[in-house]
GROMACS .gro file of C-alpha atoms in nm:
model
   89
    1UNK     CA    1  -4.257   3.159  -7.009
    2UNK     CA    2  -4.172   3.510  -7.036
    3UNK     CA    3  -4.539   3.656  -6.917
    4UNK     CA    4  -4.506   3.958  -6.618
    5UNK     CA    5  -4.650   3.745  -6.358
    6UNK     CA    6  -4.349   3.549  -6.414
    7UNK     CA    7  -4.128   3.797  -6.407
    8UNK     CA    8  -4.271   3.923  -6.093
    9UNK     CA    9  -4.285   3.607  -5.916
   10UNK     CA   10  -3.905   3.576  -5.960
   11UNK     CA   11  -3.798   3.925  -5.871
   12UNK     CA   12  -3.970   3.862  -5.583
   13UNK     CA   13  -3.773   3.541  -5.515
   14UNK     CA   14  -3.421   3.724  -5.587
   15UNK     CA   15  -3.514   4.054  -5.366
   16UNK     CA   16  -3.611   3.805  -5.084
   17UNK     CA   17  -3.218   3.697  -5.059
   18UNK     CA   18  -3.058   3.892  -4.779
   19UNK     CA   19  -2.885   4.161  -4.880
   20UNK     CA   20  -3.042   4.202  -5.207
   21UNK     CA   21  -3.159   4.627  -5.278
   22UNK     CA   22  -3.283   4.569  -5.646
   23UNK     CA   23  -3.359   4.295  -5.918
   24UNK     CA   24  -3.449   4.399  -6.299
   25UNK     CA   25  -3.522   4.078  -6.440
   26UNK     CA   26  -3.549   4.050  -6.818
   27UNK     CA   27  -3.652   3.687  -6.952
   28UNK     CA   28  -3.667   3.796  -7.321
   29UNK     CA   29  -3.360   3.912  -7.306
   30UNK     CA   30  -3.275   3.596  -7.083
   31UNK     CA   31  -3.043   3.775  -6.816
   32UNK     CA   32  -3.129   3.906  -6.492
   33UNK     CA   33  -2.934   4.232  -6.279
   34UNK     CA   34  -2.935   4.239  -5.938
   35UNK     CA   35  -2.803   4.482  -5.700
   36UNK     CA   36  -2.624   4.366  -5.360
   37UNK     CA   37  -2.674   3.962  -5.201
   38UNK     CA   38  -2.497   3.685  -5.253
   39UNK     CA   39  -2.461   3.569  -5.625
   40UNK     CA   40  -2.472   3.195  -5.528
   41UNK     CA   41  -2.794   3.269  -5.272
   42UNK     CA   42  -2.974   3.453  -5.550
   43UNK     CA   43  -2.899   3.148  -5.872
   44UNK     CA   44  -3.067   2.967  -5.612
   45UNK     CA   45  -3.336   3.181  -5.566
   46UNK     CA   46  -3.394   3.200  -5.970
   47UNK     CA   47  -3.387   2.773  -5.981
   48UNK     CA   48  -3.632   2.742  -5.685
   49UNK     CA   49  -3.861   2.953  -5.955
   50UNK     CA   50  -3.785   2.680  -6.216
   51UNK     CA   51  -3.575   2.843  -6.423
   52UNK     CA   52  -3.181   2.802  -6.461
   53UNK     CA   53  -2.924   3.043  -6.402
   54UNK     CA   54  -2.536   3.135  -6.403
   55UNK     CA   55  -2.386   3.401  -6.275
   56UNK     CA   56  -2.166   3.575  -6.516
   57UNK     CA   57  -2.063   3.907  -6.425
   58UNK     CA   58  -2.014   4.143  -6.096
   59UNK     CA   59  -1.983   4.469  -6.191
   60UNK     CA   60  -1.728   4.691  -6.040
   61UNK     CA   61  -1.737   4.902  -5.887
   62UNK     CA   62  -2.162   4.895  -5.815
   63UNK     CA   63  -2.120   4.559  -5.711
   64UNK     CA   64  -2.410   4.442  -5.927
   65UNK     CA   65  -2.466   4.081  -6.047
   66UNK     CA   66  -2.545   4.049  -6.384
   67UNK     CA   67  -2.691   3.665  -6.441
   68UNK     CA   68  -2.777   3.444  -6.730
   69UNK     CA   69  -3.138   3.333  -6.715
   70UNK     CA   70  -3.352   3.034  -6.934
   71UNK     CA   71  -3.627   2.837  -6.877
   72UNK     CA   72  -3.586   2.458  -6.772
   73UNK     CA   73  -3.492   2.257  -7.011
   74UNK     CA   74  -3.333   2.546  -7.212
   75UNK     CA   75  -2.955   2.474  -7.038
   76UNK     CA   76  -2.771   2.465  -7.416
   77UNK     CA   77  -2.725   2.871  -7.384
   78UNK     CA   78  -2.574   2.836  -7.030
   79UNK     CA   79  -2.380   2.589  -7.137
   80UNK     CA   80  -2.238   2.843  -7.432
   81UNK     CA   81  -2.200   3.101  -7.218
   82UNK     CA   82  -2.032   2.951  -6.965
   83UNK     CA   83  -1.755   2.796  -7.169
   84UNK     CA   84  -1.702   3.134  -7.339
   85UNK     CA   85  -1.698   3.309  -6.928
   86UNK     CA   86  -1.446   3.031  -6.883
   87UNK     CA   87  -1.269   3.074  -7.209
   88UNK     CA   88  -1.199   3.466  -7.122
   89UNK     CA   89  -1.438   3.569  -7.375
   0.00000   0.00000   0.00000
């Protein structure tokens, strides 16, 4: 699912979490940047939308989020990238 009224429906979710000032969210690409919130608050947001996501980088020093995205069922890539996050690579 990678049509615009999907990708609008869950911007919409992650610029609804407090604190949140801007979401780009790219499903092609499979990764979502957010600016400001909390990075638990807004993988949250993204799962309530039925989709999975990991949080994988806060840039300094903006502060943005930078998050893993893939639709249900597609939880092999998080999987990947989370060992690598965890491996240091």
């Amino acid at each position: 699912r990678t049509c615009s009224s999907c990708v609008a429906t869950v911007e919409r979710a992650i610029r609804a979490v407090a604190g949140v000032i801007a979401a780009a969210l790219y499903l092609v690409e499979k990764h979502a940047q957010v600016s400001g919130g909390d990075g638990q608050a807004v993988v949250h947001a993204i799962v309530d939308q039925g989709y999975n996501a990991l949080l994988i980088e806060r840039a300094a020093p903006s502060g943005d989020l930078l998050f893993a995205i893939a639709a249900t069922g597609e939880t092999a890539g998080l999987s990947r990238l989370q060992h690598a996050r965890l491996q240091g690579h």
